[in-house]
Coordinates of C-alpha atoms (C1' of nucleotides) in Angstrom, one line a residue:
Chain T
M1 CA 24.3 35.4 -13.1
K2 CA 24.1 32.2 -10.8
A3 CA 25.3 32.6 -7.0
P4 CA 28.7 32.5 -6.9
M5 CA 29.8 29.0 -4.8
P6 CA 31.8 29.9 -1.9
V7 CA 35.0 28.3 -1.8
Y8 CA 37.3 27.7 1.1
L9 CA 41.0 27.1 0.9
T10 CA 43.5 26.5 3.9
T11 CA 47.4 26.3 4.3
P12 CA 48.0 24.6 7.7
I13 CA 48.9 27.1 10.3
Y14 CA 52.7 27.4 10.6
Y15 CA 54.7 26.5 13.8
V16 CA 56.4 29.6 15.1
N17 CA 59.2 27.7 16.5
D18 CA 60.8 27.6 12.9
K19 CA 61.7 30.3 10.4
P20 CA 59.8 30.3 7.2
H21 CA 61.3 28.2 4.5
I22 CA 60.8 27.0 1.0
G23 CA 58.0 24.5 2.2
H24 CA 55.9 27.1 3.8
A25 CA 56.3 29.2 0.9
Y26 CA 55.2 26.5 -1.5
T27 CA 52.3 25.1 0.4
S28 CA 51.1 28.9 0.7
L29 CA 51.8 29.9 -3.0
A30 CA 49.9 26.7 -4.5
T31 CA 47.0 27.7 -2.2
D32 CA 47.0 31.4 -3.4
V33 CA 47.1 30.3 -7.1
L34 CA 44.2 28.3 -6.1
A35 CA 42.5 31.1 -4.5
R36 CA 43.3 33.8 -7.2
W37 CA 41.9 31.3 -9.9
H38 CA 38.4 30.8 -8.4
R39 CA 38.2 34.3 -7.9
L40 CA 39.1 35.3 -11.6
A41 CA 36.3 32.7 -12.4
G42 CA 34.1 34.7 -10.2
E43 CA 34.0 32.6 -7.6
E44 CA 33.5 33.5 -3.7
V45 CA 36.7 32.7 -1.7
Y46 CA 38.0 32.4 1.4
F47 CA 41.5 31.9 1.8
L48 CA 43.2 31.1 5.3
T49 CA 46.6 30.7 6.6
G50 CA 48.2 31.7 10.1
T51 CA 50.3 30.5 12.7
D52 CA 50.3 27.6 15.3
E53 CA 51.6 29.3 18.5
H54 CA 51.3 27.0 21.4
G55 CA 53.3 24.2 22.7
Q56 CA 56.0 23.2 25.1
K57 CA 58.8 24.1 22.5
V58 CA 57.5 27.8 22.2
E59 CA 57.1 28.0 25.8
K60 CA 60.6 27.0 26.3
A61 CA 62.0 29.1 23.8
A62 CA 60.2 32.0 25.2
Q63 CA 61.6 31.4 28.4
D64 CA 64.9 31.0 27.1
A65 CA 64.6 34.5 25.5
G66 CA 63.1 35.9 28.8
Q67 CA 60.1 36.8 27.5
D68 CA 56.6 35.8 28.4
P69 CA 55.3 33.4 25.7
Q70 CA 52.4 35.9 24.3
A71 CA 55.3 38.7 23.7
F72 CA 57.4 36.0 22.3
T73 CA 54.9 34.4 19.7
D74 CA 53.7 38.4 19.0
R75 CA 57.4 38.6 17.8
V76 CA 58.1 35.5 16.0
S77 CA 55.1 35.0 14.2
Q78 CA 55.8 38.0 12.5
A79 CA 58.0 36.5 10.0
F80 CA 55.0 34.4 8.8
R81 CA 53.0 37.5 8.5
D82 CA 55.9 39.2 6.6
L83 CA 55.9 36.0 4.3
T84 CA 52.2 36.7 3.1
G85 CA 53.7 39.8 1.6
A86 CA 56.6 38.7 0.1
M87 CA 55.1 36.0 -1.5
N88 CA 52.1 38.4 -2.4
L89 CA 49.8 35.9 -0.9
S90 CA 46.0 37.1 -1.3
N91 CA 44.9 35.5 1.8
D92 CA 41.5 36.6 3.2
G93 CA 42.0 35.7 7.0
F94 CA 45.3 35.1 9.1
I95 CA 44.8 33.2 12.0
R96 CA 46.9 32.9 15.2
T97 CA 46.0 30.1 17.8
T98 CA 46.6 32.5 20.6
E99 CA 43.6 34.8 20.0
P100 CA 40.8 34.5 22.3
R101 CA 38.7 33.7 19.3
H102 CA 40.6 30.5 19.0
R103 CA 40.5 29.5 22.4
A104 CA 36.9 30.0 22.7
A105 CA 36.3 27.7 19.4
C106 CA 39.0 24.9 21.0
Q107 CA 36.8 24.7 23.9
A108 CA 33.5 25.1 22.7
L109 CA 34.6 22.0 20.2
W110 CA 36.2 19.9 23.3
Q111 CA 32.9 20.5 25.2
R112 CA 30.9 19.5 22.4
L113 CA 33.0 15.9 22.2
A114 CA 32.9 15.5 25.9
E115 CA 29.2 15.6 25.9
K116 CA 28.8 13.4 23.3
G117 CA 31.5 11.2 25.4
E118 CA 34.2 11.1 22.9
I119 CA 36.7 12.2 25.5
Y120 CA 37.9 10.5 28.9
L121 CA 40.4 10.9 31.2
G122 CA 43.3 8.4 31.4
A123 CA 47.0 8.7 31.7
Y124 CA 49.9 8.4 29.0
E125 CA 53.2 7.0 29.6
G126 CA 56.2 6.5 27.5
W127 CA 59.4 7.6 26.5
Y128 CA 59.4 11.1 26.2
A129 CA 62.3 13.4 24.3
V130 CA 61.7 17.0 25.8
R131 CA 63.8 18.4 22.9
D132 CA 61.2 16.9 20.4
E133 CA 58.2 17.4 22.5
A134 CA 57.4 13.8 21.5
F135 CA 56.9 10.3 22.5
Y136 CA 59.0 7.4 21.2
G137 CA 58.3 3.9 21.0
P138 CA 60.6 1.8 23.0
D139 CA 61.7 0.1 19.5
E140 CA 62.7 3.2 18.1
L141 CA 65.2 4.1 20.8
T142 CA 68.9 3.6 21.3
E143 CA 70.9 3.4 24.2
R144 CA 74.4 5.0 25.1
D145 CA 75.9 4.8 28.6
G146 CA 72.8 4.0 30.1
V147 CA 70.6 6.9 28.7
K148 CA 68.2 6.5 25.8
Y149 CA 68.1 8.5 22.9
A150 CA 65.5 9.0 20.1
P151 CA 66.3 8.7 16.5
S152 CA 66.6 12.4 16.4
G153 CA 69.2 11.9 19.0
A154 CA 67.4 13.8 21.8
P155 CA 67.5 12.0 25.1
V156 CA 64.3 10.3 26.5
E157 CA 63.1 9.7 29.8
W158 CA 60.0 7.8 31.0
V159 CA 57.3 10.0 31.8
R160 CA 53.6 9.2 33.0
E161 CA 50.9 11.8 33.1
P162 CA 47.3 11.9 33.1
S163 CA 45.9 13.1 29.9
Y164 CA 42.5 12.9 28.3
F165 CA 41.8 11.2 25.2
F166 CA 39.5 10.8 22.0
R167 CA 38.1 8.0 21.2
L168 CA 39.9 7.8 17.8
S169 CA 39.8 3.9 18.0
A170 CA 36.1 3.8 17.7
W171 CA 36.0 5.9 14.3
G172 CA 38.1 3.4 12.2
D173 CA 35.2 1.9 10.4
K174 CA 33.4 5.3 9.8
L175 CA 36.5 6.7 8.7
L176 CA 37.2 3.8 6.1
K177 CA 33.7 4.5 5.0
F178 CA 33.8 7.9 4.7
Y179 CA 37.2 7.4 2.5
E180 CA 35.7 4.9 0.3
D181 CA 32.2 7.5 -0.2
N182 CA 34.7 10.1 -1.2
P183 CA 37.4 8.8 -3.4
D184 CA 38.9 12.2 -3.8
F185 CA 38.9 13.1 -0.4
I186 CA 42.6 12.4 0.0
Q187 CA 45.1 13.3 -2.6
P188 CA 47.1 12.2 -4.4
A189 CA 46.2 8.8 -4.8
T190 CA 49.4 7.5 -3.2
R191 CA 48.6 9.3 0.0
R192 CA 45.1 8.0 0.1
N193 CA 46.5 4.5 0.1
E194 CA 48.8 5.1 3.0
V195 CA 46.2 6.8 5.0
M196 CA 43.7 3.8 4.4
A197 CA 46.3 1.3 5.0
F198 CA 47.1 3.0 8.4
V199 CA 43.5 3.2 9.4
K200 CA 42.9 -0.5 8.4
S201 CA 45.9 -1.3 10.6
G202 CA 43.7 -0.3 13.6
L203 CA 43.7 3.0 15.7
T204 CA 44.2 3.6 19.0
D205 CA 43.0 6.6 21.5
L206 CA 44.5 9.9 21.0
S207 CA 46.0 11.6 23.8
I208 CA 44.6 15.2 23.3
S209 CA 45.8 17.0 26.7
R210 CA 49.0 17.6 28.6
T211 CA 49.9 18.7 32.2
S212 CA 53.9 19.1 31.7
F213 CA 53.2 22.4 30.2
R214 CA 50.7 25.7 30.4
W215 CA 51.1 27.3 27.0
G216 CA 48.0 26.0 25.6
V217 CA 44.2 26.1 25.4
P218 CA 43.0 25.3 29.1
V219 CA 40.9 21.9 29.0
P220 CA 37.4 23.1 30.0
G221 CA 36.5 22.2 33.6
D222 CA 40.1 21.0 34.3
D223 CA 42.7 23.8 34.5
A224 CA 45.6 21.2 35.2
H225 CA 45.3 20.3 31.5
V226 CA 46.1 22.2 28.1
M227 CA 45.0 21.1 24.9
Y228 CA 47.4 19.2 22.9
V229 CA 48.6 19.7 19.4
W230 CA 46.2 18.6 16.8
M231 CA 43.2 19.4 19.2
D232 CA 44.2 22.5 19.2
A233 CA 45.8 23.2 15.6
L234 CA 43.4 21.6 13.6
T235 CA 40.6 23.4 15.0
N236 CA 41.9 27.0 13.4
Y237 CA 40.3 26.2 10.3
I238 CA 36.7 26.6 11.8
T239 CA 37.8 29.1 14.7
A240 CA 38.5 31.4 11.2
L241 CA 34.9 30.9 10.2
G242 CA 33.3 31.7 13.5
Y243 CA 32.7 28.7 14.8
P244 CA 31.3 28.0 17.3
D245 CA 28.8 30.5 15.8
E246 CA 27.4 28.3 13.4
K247 CA 25.1 31.8 12.5
A248 CA 28.5 33.6 11.8
E249 CA 28.8 35.6 8.6
L250 CA 31.8 32.9 7.3
W251 CA 30.5 30.1 8.5
R252 CA 28.8 29.3 5.1
F253 CA 32.3 28.4 3.8
W254 CA 32.6 25.3 5.9
P255 CA 33.4 22.6 4.9
A256 CA 36.6 23.5 3.3
D257 CA 37.3 22.7 -0.2
V258 CA 40.8 22.3 0.2
H259 CA 43.1 21.9 2.9
M260 CA 46.6 22.1 1.4
V261 CA 49.1 20.4 3.4
G262 CA 52.6 19.1 3.3
K263 CA 52.9 15.3 3.2
D264 CA 54.4 14.9 6.5
I265 CA 50.9 16.2 8.2
V266 CA 48.4 14.3 5.9
R267 CA 47.4 11.7 8.5
F268 CA 46.3 14.4 11.0
H269 CA 44.4 16.3 8.5
A270 CA 42.8 12.8 7.0
I271 CA 42.3 11.0 10.0
Y272 CA 42.2 13.1 13.3
W273 CA 40.5 16.0 11.7
P274 CA 37.5 14.3 10.1
A275 CA 37.3 12.2 13.1
F276 CA 36.7 15.2 15.5
L277 CA 34.4 16.9 13.2
M278 CA 31.7 13.9 12.7
A279 CA 32.2 13.1 16.4
A280 CA 31.2 16.8 16.9
D281 CA 28.7 16.3 14.3
L282 CA 30.0 18.8 11.9
P283 CA 30.6 18.0 8.0
P284 CA 34.4 16.8 7.2
P285 CA 36.0 18.7 4.8
R286 CA 36.4 18.0 1.2
R287 CA 39.4 17.5 0.4
V288 CA 43.0 17.0 1.8
F289 CA 45.7 17.6 -0.6
A290 CA 49.1 16.6 0.2
H291 CA 52.1 17.9 -1.7
G292 CA 55.7 16.6 -1.8
W293 CA 59.1 18.3 -0.5
W294 CA 61.7 20.0 -2.2
T295 CA 65.4 18.9 -2.3
N296 CA 68.0 21.6 -3.0
E297 CA 70.4 20.8 -5.8
G298 CA 69.6 17.1 -5.4
Q299 CA 70.3 17.2 -1.8
K300 CA 67.9 16.6 1.0
I301 CA 67.1 19.7 3.0
S302 CA 67.8 19.8 6.4
K303 CA 68.8 22.5 9.0
S304 CA 72.0 20.4 10.1
V305 CA 73.3 20.3 6.6
G306 CA 72.4 23.7 6.6
N307 CA 70.8 23.9 3.0
V308 CA 67.6 25.3 4.1
I309 CA 65.9 27.5 1.3
D310 CA 64.9 31.0 2.3
P311 CA 62.3 32.0 0.2
L312 CA 62.9 35.7 0.7
A313 CA 66.3 35.2 -0.4
L314 CA 65.0 33.5 -3.6
V315 CA 62.6 36.2 -4.2
Q316 CA 65.4 38.9 -4.0
E317 CA 67.7 37.2 -5.9
F318 CA 65.0 36.2 -8.9
G319 CA 62.2 38.1 -8.7
L320 CA 58.9 37.0 -7.0
D321 CA 57.1 36.0 -10.2
P322 CA 59.8 33.9 -11.5
V323 CA 59.9 32.1 -8.3
R324 CA 56.4 31.7 -8.1
Y325 CA 56.3 30.3 -11.7
F326 CA 59.1 28.2 -11.5
L327 CA 57.8 26.1 -8.0
L328 CA 54.7 25.5 -9.4
R329 CA 56.0 24.6 -13.3
E330 CA 58.8 22.7 -12.5
V331 CA 57.4 20.1 -10.6
P332 CA 54.1 17.6 -10.7
F333 CA 52.3 19.2 -7.6
G334 CA 52.4 16.2 -5.0
Q335 CA 55.5 14.8 -6.0
D336 CA 59.0 15.7 -4.4
G337 CA 61.1 17.9 -6.7
D338 CA 64.4 19.3 -7.0
F339 CA 65.3 23.0 -6.7
S340 CA 68.4 23.8 -8.5
R341 CA 69.4 27.2 -9.7
A342 CA 70.0 26.0 -13.2
A343 CA 66.3 24.6 -13.6
L344 CA 65.2 27.8 -12.4
T345 CA 67.5 29.7 -14.6
N346 CA 66.2 27.7 -17.5
R347 CA 62.8 27.9 -16.8
L348 CA 63.1 31.8 -16.5
N349 CA 65.5 32.4 -19.6
G350 CA 63.5 29.7 -21.8
E351 CA 60.0 30.2 -21.0
L352 CA 59.2 33.5 -19.4
A353 CA 61.8 35.4 -21.1
D354 CA 62.3 33.9 -24.5
A355 CA 59.2 32.2 -25.2
L356 CA 56.1 34.5 -23.8
G357 CA 58.2 37.6 -22.8
N358 CA 59.8 37.9 -26.3
L359 CA 56.6 37.2 -27.9
A360 CA 54.8 40.0 -26.4
N361 CA 57.7 42.4 -26.8
R362 CA 57.9 41.5 -30.7
V363 CA 54.4 41.6 -31.3
L364 CA 53.6 45.0 -29.3
S365 CA 56.6 46.2 -31.1
L366 CA 55.1 45.4 -34.3
I367 CA 51.8 47.1 -33.4
Q368 CA 53.5 50.0 -32.0
R369 CA 55.5 50.7 -35.1
N370 CA 53.0 49.5 -37.9
C371 CA 49.7 50.5 -36.6
E372 CA 50.7 53.8 -34.7
G373 CA 50.2 52.2 -31.5
K374 CA 46.2 51.3 -32.4
L375 CA 44.7 47.8 -31.7
P376 CA 43.7 46.4 -35.2
G377 CA 40.2 44.9 -35.9
V378 CA 39.1 41.5 -34.7
A379 CA 40.4 39.1 -37.6
R380 CA 40.5 35.2 -37.0
S381 CA 39.8 34.7 -40.4
D382 CA 42.9 33.2 -42.2
A383 CA 43.2 29.6 -42.2
D384 CA 46.4 29.8 -40.1
S385 CA 45.1 31.3 -37.1
A386 CA 42.1 28.9 -37.0
G387 CA 44.3 26.4 -36.0
L388 CA 45.9 28.7 -33.2
F389 CA 42.5 29.4 -31.9
G390 CA 40.8 26.3 -32.1
A391 CA 43.3 24.0 -31.0
F392 CA 44.9 26.0 -28.4
L393 CA 43.6 29.3 -27.2
D394 CA 40.0 28.6 -27.3
P395 CA 40.1 25.6 -25.3
L396 CA 42.8 26.7 -23.0
E397 CA 40.6 28.1 -20.0
S398 CA 38.6 25.1 -19.6
R399 CA 42.1 22.9 -20.2
M400 CA 43.6 24.8 -17.3
A401 CA 40.5 24.9 -15.0
Q402 CA 40.3 21.0 -15.3
R403 CA 44.0 20.5 -14.3
L404 CA 43.6 23.2 -11.4
E405 CA 40.9 21.3 -10.0
K406 CA 43.3 18.0 -10.2
M407 CA 45.9 20.1 -8.8
E408 CA 47.8 19.6 -11.4
F409 CA 49.6 23.0 -11.7
H410 CA 52.6 22.1 -13.8
L411 CA 50.2 20.6 -16.5
A412 CA 48.0 23.7 -16.3
L413 CA 51.1 25.7 -17.1
E414 CA 52.5 23.4 -19.7
A415 CA 49.0 23.9 -21.6
I416 CA 50.0 27.7 -21.7
F417 CA 53.5 27.3 -23.3
E418 CA 52.2 24.8 -25.6
A419 CA 49.8 27.7 -26.9
V420 CA 52.8 30.1 -26.6
R421 CA 54.9 27.9 -28.8
E422 CA 52.3 27.9 -31.3
A423 CA 51.7 31.6 -31.0
N424 CA 55.7 31.7 -31.9
G425 CA 55.1 29.4 -34.8
Y426 CA 52.3 31.4 -36.1
I427 CA 54.2 34.7 -36.3
T428 CA 57.2 33.1 -37.9
R429 CA 55.0 31.4 -40.4
E430 CA 53.0 34.4 -40.9
A431 CA 55.9 37.1 -41.0
P432 CA 53.9 40.1 -40.2
W433 CA 56.9 42.2 -40.4
A434 CA 57.3 41.0 -44.5
L435 CA 53.5 41.2 -44.6
K436 CA 53.8 44.7 -44.4
K437 CA 54.6 45.4 -47.9
T438 CA 52.9 42.7 -49.6
D439 CA 49.5 42.2 -47.5
P440 CA 49.0 45.0 -44.9
V441 CA 45.7 43.9 -44.3
R442 CA 46.7 40.6 -43.8
M443 CA 49.5 42.0 -41.4
L444 CA 46.7 43.7 -39.4
A445 CA 45.0 40.5 -39.1
V446 CA 47.7 38.7 -37.9
L447 CA 48.8 41.4 -35.1
R448 CA 45.4 41.3 -34.0
N449 CA 45.1 37.7 -33.6
L450 CA 48.5 37.6 -31.7
H451 CA 47.4 40.4 -29.5
D452 CA 44.2 38.4 -28.7
A453 CA 46.6 35.4 -28.0
L454 CA 48.6 37.4 -25.6
R455 CA 45.5 38.6 -23.9
V456 CA 44.4 35.1 -23.0
F457 CA 48.0 34.3 -21.9
A458 CA 48.2 37.3 -19.6
T459 CA 44.5 36.5 -17.9
L460 CA 44.9 33.0 -17.6
L461 CA 48.5 33.4 -15.9
Q462 CA 47.3 36.2 -13.6
P463 CA 47.2 33.7 -10.7
F464 CA 50.6 32.5 -11.1
M465 CA 52.4 35.9 -11.8
P466 CA 49.7 38.7 -10.3
D467 CA 52.4 41.5 -10.7
T468 CA 53.9 40.9 -14.2
M469 CA 50.6 39.8 -15.8
A470 CA 49.3 42.9 -14.7
R471 CA 52.2 44.8 -16.4
L472 CA 51.4 42.8 -19.6
L473 CA 47.6 43.4 -19.6
D474 CA 48.6 47.1 -19.2
Q475 CA 50.6 46.8 -22.4
L476 CA 48.0 45.2 -23.8
G477 CA 45.6 47.8 -23.0
V478 CA 43.0 45.8 -21.2
P479 CA 41.2 47.8 -18.7
E480 CA 41.2 46.8 -15.0
E481 CA 37.7 45.7 -15.2
A482 CA 38.3 43.3 -18.2
R483 CA 40.7 40.9 -16.6
S484 CA 38.3 38.2 -15.5
L485 CA 37.9 35.0 -17.2
S486 CA 34.9 35.7 -18.5
S487 CA 35.8 39.1 -19.8
L488 CA 37.7 37.1 -22.5
A489 CA 34.3 36.5 -24.2
T490 CA 34.6 40.3 -25.1
P491 CA 36.9 41.5 -27.7
L492 CA 38.9 44.4 -27.1
P493 CA 38.0 47.8 -29.5
E494 CA 39.7 48.1 -32.6
G495 CA 41.5 51.4 -32.2
L496 CA 42.5 51.0 -28.7
A497 CA 45.8 52.7 -27.8
L498 CA 48.5 50.8 -26.6
P499 CA 51.1 52.2 -24.5
T500 CA 55.0 51.7 -25.4
P501 CA 55.9 48.2 -24.7
A502 CA 58.9 47.1 -22.3
P503 CA 60.3 43.8 -21.6
L504 CA 58.6 41.5 -18.7
F505 CA 61.2 39.2 -17.7
Q506 CA 65.2 39.8 -17.0
K507 CA 66.9 36.8 -18.0
I508 CA 69.7 35.5 -15.9
Q509 CA 72.9 36.4 -17.6
N510 CA 75.4 33.8 -16.1
P511 CA 73.9 30.8 -15.9
A512 CA 75.2 28.7 -12.9
Chain H
rG1 C1' 60.0 -7.4 7.8
rG2 C1' 54.8 -5.4 6.2
rU3 C1' 51.8 -2.4 2.4
rG4 C1' 51.9 0.7 -1.6
rG5 C1' 54.7 2.8 -5.7
rU6 C1' 58.9 3.9 -9.4
rG7 C1' 62.6 2.1 -13.0
rU8 C1' 61.0 4.4 -20.9
rA9 C1' 66.1 9.0 -25.6
rG10 C1' 72.0 12.8 -21.8
rC11 C1' 68.2 15.4 -18.4
rU12 C1' 62.8 15.7 -16.6
rC13 C1' 58.9 12.8 -17.8
rA14 C1' 53.9 11.4 -21.3
rG15 C1' 52.3 7.0 -22.9
rC16 C1' 43.9 5.1 -20.7
rU17 C1' 41.1 -0.4 -21.3
rG18 C1' 47.9 -5.0 -25.4
rG19 C1' 47.8 -3.6 -32.0
rU20 C1' 50.8 0.5 -38.0
rU21 C1' 57.9 3.2 -38.3
rA22 C1' 57.8 4.4 -28.9
rG23 C1' 56.2 10.5 -28.1
rA24 C1' 57.2 15.8 -25.6
rG25 C1' 60.0 19.4 -23.3
rC26 C1' 65.2 20.6 -22.5
rA27 C1' 70.3 19.7 -23.6
rC28 C1' 73.1 19.0 -28.3
rG29 C1' 73.9 19.5 -34.5
rG30 C1' 72.5 21.8 -39.2
rC31 C1' 69.2 25.2 -41.8
rA32 C1' 66.2 29.4 -42.4
rC33 C1' 64.6 34.3 -40.7
rU34 C1' 65.7 39.5 -38.7
rC35 C1' 59.6 42.0 -36.3
rA36 C1' 61.5 41.0 -31.1
rU37 C1' 65.1 40.4 -24.4
rA38 C1' 71.3 37.5 -30.0
rA39 C1' 65.2 36.2 -29.3
rU40 C1' 61.9 32.5 -33.0
rG41 C1' 60.9 28.9 -36.6
rC42 C1' 61.8 24.3 -39.3
rC43 C1' 64.8 19.9 -39.9
rG44 C1' 68.0 16.1 -37.5
rG45 C1' 70.9 12.7 -34.5
rG46 C1' 69.9 9.7 -30.1
rG47 C1' 66.1 4.6 -26.8
rU48 C1' 67.8 -3.9 -26.0
rC49 C1' 61.2 0.8 -22.7
rG50 C1' 65.6 -2.5 -15.3
rG51 C1' 66.7 -7.8 -15.9
rC52 C1' 64.8 -13.2 -16.9
rG53 C1' 60.9 -16.1 -17.9
rG54 C1' 55.6 -16.9 -19.5
rU55 C1' 50.5 -15.8 -21.9
rU56 C1' 49.1 -14.1 -27.0
rC57 C1' 48.4 -13.6 -34.0
rA58 C1' 50.6 -9.4 -31.1
rA59 C1' 53.8 -6.6 -25.0
rG60 C1' 57.0 -0.4 -23.0
rU61 C1' 51.4 -1.9 -22.0
rC62 C1' 49.3 -8.4 -18.8
rC63 C1' 51.4 -12.4 -15.5
rG64 C1' 55.7 -14.7 -12.6
rC65 C1' 60.5 -14.3 -10.6
rC66 C1' 64.6 -11.1 -9.9
rC67 C1' 67.6 -6.5 -9.4
rA68 C1' 67.7 -1.0 -7.8
rC69 C1' 65.4 3.2 -5.9
rC70 C1' 61.2 6.0 -3.2
rA71 C1' 57.1 6.8 0.3
rC72 C1' 54.2 4.7 4.4
rU73 C1' 54.5 1.9 8.9
rA74 C1' 51.0 6.5 15.9
rC75 C1' 50.2 10.3 18.5
rC76 C1' 57.3 15.8 15.9
rA77 C1' 55.1 22.1 13.0

RNA sequence: GGUGGUGUAGCUCAGCUGGUUAGAGCACGGCACUCAUAAUGCCGGGGUCGGCGGUUCAAGUCCGCCCACCACUACCA
């Protein structure tokens, strides 16, 4: 057995000034499925998620709440820790930027960059909106009654403050070469094009500190400054592995295999982050994958419209695994997609309950009734099953692996359901309930083949629907230790006693 | 404005380097079956492949123009 390759997967750290919404759940879920898949394949995985807790907005919100910032973030970050349980995320670590280890890592990285001459003190000035915690260009502003407003509607004021800068402008060519040498670094390709076009248009130095607020990591040697946004936030990915201690136990997981991000923060992950790392002589991550956004019943989601989707409410209504399944099945990962109750109901009823759930139930019921609940011996002899196995079941694992490698979650699931459809065709053609009288030996073979098919489906679907597939594997009599990908090669023993089957999925009765 | 992309059956989309009657899932209609969560299977209707022009023996598939929509266009998680 070869040594398992360490796999490091991350979500962004989520800003605690917001409540968890479907976007957070979506990013985390996709990463979770990948993590579970790699573990199922016997690889060693570190899956990290966490919260971003610094910044002026948090400082202000804490002040408004009459709490000190640490107590405030202790409270509001809880919602994100709760999300991991509610979505059944299998994260190995959860990092908060307010932890001492993160302060140490940020300061160490800063110092290293400073020593290498990548940081200098300058001044930042521009039109600033306190509410947005952001600067705006003059052409973005509108003026009413002598007051200038940002596109967000927030009033802006001209501010000038000293700031440390990172020499990002010097990294353009090196970044472009890095993108050329690593064509898969930014995915999907459309995001890569955007990033490269952006870099080609020329980079300016990046302001990486602020003096206008205190809630952040102090800049080493200059207590008047705290680190600003990305210098702080991005560093979390190496903090969690023990940086700056490159002898730390987890450090072998670096560089990250995938930073999963929403498309809004691609640039920071694909430009700033590799630049910081290369400047510090650290290897950049292998891949940044940007997924798309959800709309809600065709409408763009926004807080002002009030159509934000609460993942916990969804799970409450439809069940966790159907939601997990739907989010990754409905839309090509990387593209935008629409969430609708009709679509979710359709997937849940049609694919999960009718196609897969019903197949499992009919097969297991037949075995229960006609085989005294004991698993028939391995068959695979008849001509029809040769097609089922040869064209669908045997290639399924590698088909999924290939698609998941490319983050094609929806195609990976589609491959499963092509096989499920074929299995439904097989049972109808063979009609084991009729074979009982005409050819009982063949009936046993057919039922065994179908049981084998279900075992394949259940095993491969575990990363997507961990709880439900555990139930199915229980019903199939598959022992806990025989649920990995490699265990599929070992047939279950003839005569294995199977428990009484029960429906796996509950259908939505009155589709909207 | 610039850059990149999309426009194929009612809906969501596949269609690699141009080549026999343009495909899938869902939805819809008919038939079969009854082991199963009134589930499943089979058959079928339905498309001027955004528009115009061009290259070619041959174009959804290449070129030009036009129309519509989307993304990105700097320091906001």
